[in-house]
Amino acid sequence: MDVLTNLRFAFLSEMSSVPEEEWVSVKSQLRSYFERHIRRDDFVALGVSLAGEIVSCAFLIVDERPGSLSSPNGLTGTILNVFTYPQYQRKGFGLAVMEAIIEESKERNLSVLSLSSTEAGKRLYEKLGFKESDYTEMKLKISKWGMDWR
């Protein structure tokens, strides 16, 4: 659980420069989340290890929704936390992790994979066949604890 928590924290830290003391509640929630969801088999973490250290990772959240034309069996996946430590970037590790996530998704018979991309990751995802959706992603901040999305 510590490895997953640290990987998520490293990813989030790359996205935002928030002081570590403000992440205390997030870190606590992460550990609890990983403990619950790994047992339920609806969360997968895959990574590349060099000399016993994870240098690149991605998370897959498996979800069952009502069936649709794009997902007749209702099984969908959301990819999160695609992350490679800066010193290991541009060496193919992110590609390897994403290919492994796609293979895992096929084995689980998921109909659709989705993800949110930064500009830095967009080229990798397009290379793997991801396309921009016909739908615009929108969010509504409910909790005072959520950060503003921009």
PDB file of C-alpha atoms in Angstrom:
ATOM      1  CA  MET A   1       0.000   0.000   0.000  1.00  0.00           C
ATOM      2  CA  ASP A   2       2.890   2.341   0.720  1.00  0.00           C
ATOM      3  CA  VAL A   3       4.280   1.944  -2.812  1.00  0.00           C
ATOM      4  CA  LEU A   4       0.899   2.721  -4.402  1.00  0.00           C
ATOM      5  CA  THR A   5       0.342   5.668  -2.080  1.00  0.00           C
ATOM      6  CA  ASN A   6       3.794   7.067  -2.830  1.00  0.00           C
ATOM      7  CA  LEU A   7       3.313   6.645  -6.596  1.00  0.00           C
ATOM      8  CA  ARG A   8      -0.029   8.445  -6.482  1.00  0.00           C
ATOM      9  CA  PHE A   9       1.455  11.182  -4.320  1.00  0.00           C
ATOM     10  CA  ALA A  10       4.387  11.618  -6.735  1.00  0.00           C
ATOM     11  CA  PHE A  11       1.942  11.861  -9.658  1.00  0.00           C
ATOM     12  CA  LEU A  12      -0.245  14.415  -7.886  1.00  0.00           C
ATOM     13  CA  SER A  13       2.797  16.419  -6.812  1.00  0.00           C
ATOM     14  CA  GLU A  14       3.859  16.700 -10.464  1.00  0.00           C
ATOM     15  CA  MET A  15       0.420  18.120 -11.290  1.00  0.00           C
ATOM     16  CA  SER A  16       0.232  20.664  -8.478  1.00  0.00           C
ATOM     17  CA  SER A  17       2.610  22.405  -6.101  1.00  0.00           C
ATOM     18  CA  VAL A  18       0.677  22.045  -2.864  1.00  0.00           C
ATOM     19  CA  PRO A  19       2.613  21.876   0.433  1.00  0.00           C
ATOM     20  CA  GLU A  20       2.972  18.319   1.738  1.00  0.00           C
ATOM     21  CA  GLU A  21       1.101  19.060   4.973  1.00  0.00           C
ATOM     22  CA  GLU A  22      -2.041  19.688   2.899  1.00  0.00           C
ATOM     23  CA  TRP A  23      -1.774  16.181   1.452  1.00  0.00           C
ATOM     24  CA  VAL A  24      -2.108  14.387   4.813  1.00  0.00           C
ATOM     25  CA  SER A  25      -5.828  13.612   4.413  1.00  0.00           C
ATOM     26  CA  VAL A  26      -5.287  12.608   0.777  1.00  0.00           C
ATOM     27  CA  LYS A  27      -2.548  10.146   1.720  1.00  0.00           C
ATOM     28  CA  SER A  28      -4.784   8.606   4.389  1.00  0.00           C
ATOM     29  CA  GLN A  29      -7.643   8.196   1.915  1.00  0.00           C
ATOM     30  CA  LEU A  30      -5.316   6.679  -0.681  1.00  0.00           C
ATOM     31  CA  ARG A  31      -4.142   3.892   1.609  1.00  0.00           C
ATOM     32  CA  SER A  32      -7.723   3.087   2.596  1.00  0.00           C
ATOM     33  CA  TYR A  33      -8.845   3.147  -1.055  1.00  0.00           C
ATOM     34  CA  PHE A  34      -6.090   0.790  -2.217  1.00  0.00           C
ATOM     35  CA  GLU A  35      -6.742  -1.666   0.618  1.00  0.00           C
ATOM     36  CA  ARG A  36     -10.463  -1.870  -0.229  1.00  0.00           C
ATOM     37  CA  HIS A  37     -10.319  -1.892  -4.014  1.00  0.00           C
ATOM     38  CA  ILE A  38      -7.467  -4.316  -4.573  1.00  0.00           C
ATOM     39  CA  ARG A  39      -9.503  -6.905  -2.680  1.00  0.00           C
ATOM     40  CA  ARG A  40     -12.561  -6.187  -4.844  1.00  0.00           C
ATOM     41  CA  ASP A  41     -10.570  -6.684  -8.031  1.00  0.00           C
ATOM     42  CA  ASP A  42     -11.779  -3.395  -9.549  1.00  0.00           C
ATOM     43  CA  PHE A  43      -8.399  -1.692  -9.279  1.00  0.00           C
ATOM     44  CA  VAL A  44      -5.187  -2.665 -11.068  1.00  0.00           C
ATOM     45  CA  ALA A  45      -1.772  -1.052 -10.711  1.00  0.00           C
ATOM     46  CA  LEU A  46       0.902  -1.938 -13.243  1.00  0.00           C
ATOM     47  CA  GLY A  47       4.427  -0.645 -13.309  1.00  0.00           C
ATOM     48  CA  VAL A  48       7.943  -0.958 -14.626  1.00  0.00           C
ATOM     49  CA  SER A  49      10.599  -1.825 -12.078  1.00  0.00           C
ATOM     50  CA  LEU A  50      14.338  -1.172 -12.382  1.00  0.00           C
ATOM     51  CA  ALA A  51      16.613  -2.563  -9.692  1.00  0.00           C
ATOM     52  CA  GLY A  52      13.605  -3.065  -7.418  1.00  0.00           C
ATOM     53  CA  GLU A  53      12.295   0.487  -7.803  1.00  0.00           C
ATOM     54  CA  ILE A  54       9.055   1.317  -9.629  1.00  0.00           C
ATOM     55  CA  VAL A  55       9.984   3.972 -12.212  1.00  0.00           C
ATOM     56  CA  SER A  56       6.741   4.129 -14.205  1.00  0.00           C
ATOM     57  CA  CYS A  57       3.160   3.134 -13.444  1.00  0.00           C
ATOM     58  CA  ALA A  58      -0.482   3.387 -14.412  1.00  0.00           C
ATOM     59  CA  PHE A  59      -3.708   2.556 -12.588  1.00  0.00           C
ATOM     60  CA  LEU A  60      -6.816   0.957 -14.079  1.00  0.00           C
ATOM     61  CA  ILE A  61     -10.213   1.381 -12.444  1.00  0.00           C
ATOM     62  CA  VAL A  62     -12.718  -1.233 -13.649  1.00  0.00           C
ATOM     63  CA  ASP A  63     -16.352  -0.211 -13.560  1.00  0.00           C
ATOM     64  CA  GLU A  64     -19.625  -1.832 -14.573  1.00  0.00           C
ATOM     65  CA  ARG A  65     -22.219   0.564 -15.927  1.00  0.00           C
ATOM     66  CA  PRO A  66     -25.521   0.057 -17.691  1.00  0.00           C
ATOM     67  CA  GLY A  67     -24.853  -1.307 -21.175  1.00  0.00           C
ATOM     68  CA  SER A  68     -24.760   1.050 -24.130  1.00  0.00           C
ATOM     69  CA  LEU A  69     -23.975   0.943 -27.832  1.00  0.00           C
ATOM     70  CA  SER A  70     -20.330   1.740 -27.111  1.00  0.00           C
ATOM     71  CA  SER A  71     -20.168  -0.732 -24.192  1.00  0.00           C
ATOM     72  CA  PRO A  72     -22.723  -3.526 -24.663  1.00  0.00           C
ATOM     73  CA  ASN A  73     -21.478  -5.516 -21.658  1.00  0.00           C
ATOM     74  CA  GLY A  74     -21.226  -2.376 -19.508  1.00  0.00           C
ATOM     75  CA  LEU A  75     -17.609  -3.087 -18.531  1.00  0.00           C
ATOM     76  CA  THR A  76     -15.461   0.009 -18.815  1.00  0.00           C
ATOM     77  CA  GLY A  77     -12.063   1.085 -17.608  1.00  0.00           C
ATOM     78  CA  THR A  78     -10.640   4.394 -16.532  1.00  0.00           C
ATOM     79  CA  ILE A  79      -6.890   4.866 -16.656  1.00  0.00           C
ATOM     80  CA  LEU A  80      -5.374   7.081 -13.986  1.00  0.00           C
ATOM     81  CA  ASN A  81      -1.968   8.025 -12.698  1.00  0.00           C
ATOM     82  CA  VAL A  82       0.078   7.361 -15.827  1.00  0.00           C
ATOM     83  CA  PHE A  83       3.372   8.468 -14.380  1.00  0.00           C
ATOM     84  CA  THR A  84       7.087   8.082 -15.012  1.00  0.00           C
ATOM     85  CA  TYR A  85       9.651   9.685 -12.743  1.00  0.00           C
ATOM     86  CA  PRO A  86      11.335  12.540 -14.670  1.00  0.00           C
ATOM     87  CA  GLN A  87      14.774  10.891 -14.866  1.00  0.00           C
ATOM     88  CA  TYR A  88      13.224   7.844 -16.596  1.00  0.00           C
ATOM     89  CA  GLN A  89      11.006   9.675 -19.089  1.00  0.00           C
ATOM     90  CA  ARG A  90      11.448   9.254 -22.857  1.00  0.00           C
ATOM     91  CA  LYS A  91      12.822   5.729 -22.449  1.00  0.00           C
ATOM     92  CA  GLY A  92       9.667   3.787 -23.408  1.00  0.00           C
ATOM     93  CA  PHE A  93       8.543   2.968 -19.870  1.00  0.00           C
ATOM     94  CA  GLY A  94       5.262   4.889 -20.144  1.00  0.00           C
ATOM     95  CA  LEU A  95       4.505   3.101 -23.416  1.00  0.00           C
ATOM     96  CA  ALA A  96       5.241  -0.279 -21.828  1.00  0.00           C
ATOM     97  CA  VAL A  97       2.931   0.437 -18.888  1.00  0.00           C
ATOM     98  CA  MET A  98       0.136   1.618 -21.173  1.00  0.00           C
ATOM     99  CA  GLU A  99       0.468  -1.447 -23.410  1.00  0.00           C
ATOM    100  CA  ALA A 100       0.228  -3.654 -20.306  1.00  0.00           C
ATOM    101  CA  ILE A 101      -2.906  -1.787 -19.137  1.00  0.00           C
ATOM    102  CA  ILE A 102      -4.492  -2.273 -22.572  1.00  0.00           C
ATOM    103  CA  GLU A 103      -3.685  -6.020 -22.499  1.00  0.00           C
ATOM    104  CA  GLU A 104      -5.137  -6.325 -18.985  1.00  0.00           C
ATOM    105  CA  SER A 105      -8.274  -4.529 -20.217  1.00  0.00           C
ATOM    106  CA  LYS A 106      -8.637  -6.992 -23.092  1.00  0.00           C
ATOM    107  CA  GLU A 107      -8.260  -9.950 -20.716  1.00  0.00           C
ATOM    108  CA  ARG A 108     -11.004  -8.486 -18.540  1.00  0.00           C
ATOM    109  CA  ASN A 109     -13.244  -8.002 -21.604  1.00  0.00           C
ATOM    110  CA  LEU A 110     -13.633  -4.263 -21.067  1.00  0.00           C
ATOM    111  CA  SER A 111     -15.486  -2.499 -23.872  1.00  0.00           C
ATOM    112  CA  VAL A 112     -14.023   0.972 -23.497  1.00  0.00           C
ATOM    113  CA  LEU A 113     -11.012   2.614 -21.888  1.00  0.00           C
ATOM    114  CA  SER A 114     -11.005   6.298 -21.023  1.00  0.00           C
ATOM    115  CA  LEU A 115      -8.471   8.691 -19.591  1.00  0.00           C
ATOM    116  CA  SER A 116      -7.827  12.372 -19.141  1.00  0.00           C
ATOM    117  CA  SER A 117      -4.645  13.587 -20.766  1.00  0.00           C
ATOM    118  CA  THR A 118      -2.248  16.408 -20.256  1.00  0.00           C
ATOM    119  CA  GLU A 119      -0.665  17.906 -23.355  1.00  0.00           C
ATOM    120  CA  ALA A 120       2.564  16.081 -22.447  1.00  0.00           C
ATOM    121  CA  GLY A 121       0.867  12.669 -22.566  1.00  0.00           C
ATOM    122  CA  LYS A 122      -1.475  13.225 -25.492  1.00  0.00           C
ATOM    123  CA  ARG A 123       0.953  12.043 -28.199  1.00  0.00           C
ATOM    124  CA  LEU A 124       1.578   8.738 -26.389  1.00  0.00           C
ATOM    125  CA  TYR A 125      -2.133   8.028 -26.045  1.00  0.00           C
ATOM    126  CA  GLU A 126      -2.820   8.885 -29.680  1.00  0.00           C
ATOM    127  CA  LYS A 127       0.000   6.533 -30.709  1.00  0.00           C
ATOM    128  CA  LEU A 128      -1.842   3.762 -28.824  1.00  0.00           C
ATOM    129  CA  GLY A 129      -5.133   4.518 -30.605  1.00  0.00           C
ATOM    130  CA  PHE A 130      -6.910   6.778 -28.113  1.00  0.00           C
ATOM    131  CA  LYS A 131      -9.017   9.487 -29.702  1.00  0.00           C
ATOM    132  CA  GLU A 132     -10.676  12.576 -28.345  1.00  0.00           C
ATOM    133  CA  SER A 133     -14.248  11.877 -27.328  1.00  0.00           C
ATOM    134  CA  ASP A 134     -17.274  13.445 -28.960  1.00  0.00           C
ATOM    135  CA  TYR A 135     -18.239  14.539 -25.473  1.00  0.00           C
ATOM    136  CA  THR A 136     -16.774  17.399 -23.474  1.00  0.00           C
ATOM    137  CA  GLU A 137     -15.633  16.411 -20.011  1.00  0.00           C
ATOM    138  CA  MET A 138     -17.224  18.622 -17.404  1.00  0.00           C
ATOM    139  CA  LYS A 139     -16.943  18.665 -13.617  1.00  0.00           C
ATOM    140  CA  LEU A 140     -18.841  20.244 -10.767  1.00  0.00           C
ATOM    141  CA  LYS A 141     -16.972  20.898  -7.538  1.00  0.00           C
ATOM    142  CA  ILE A 142     -19.150  19.575  -4.688  1.00  0.00           C
ATOM    143  CA  SER A 143     -16.828  19.550  -1.686  1.00  0.00           C
ATOM    144  CA  LYS A 144     -14.882  22.473  -0.301  1.00  0.00           C
ATOM    145  CA  TRP A 145     -11.913  20.068  -0.234  1.00  0.00           C
ATOM    146  CA  GLY A 146     -11.765  19.564  -3.987  1.00  0.00           C
ATOM    147  CA  MET A 147      -9.199  21.603  -5.880  1.00  0.00           C
ATOM    148  CA  ASP A 148     -10.247  23.896  -8.693  1.00  0.00           C
ATOM    149  CA  TRP A 149      -9.948  22.308 -12.143  1.00  0.00           C
ATOM    150  CA  ARG A 150      -8.457  24.380 -14.878  1.00  0.00           C
TER     151      ARG A 150
END
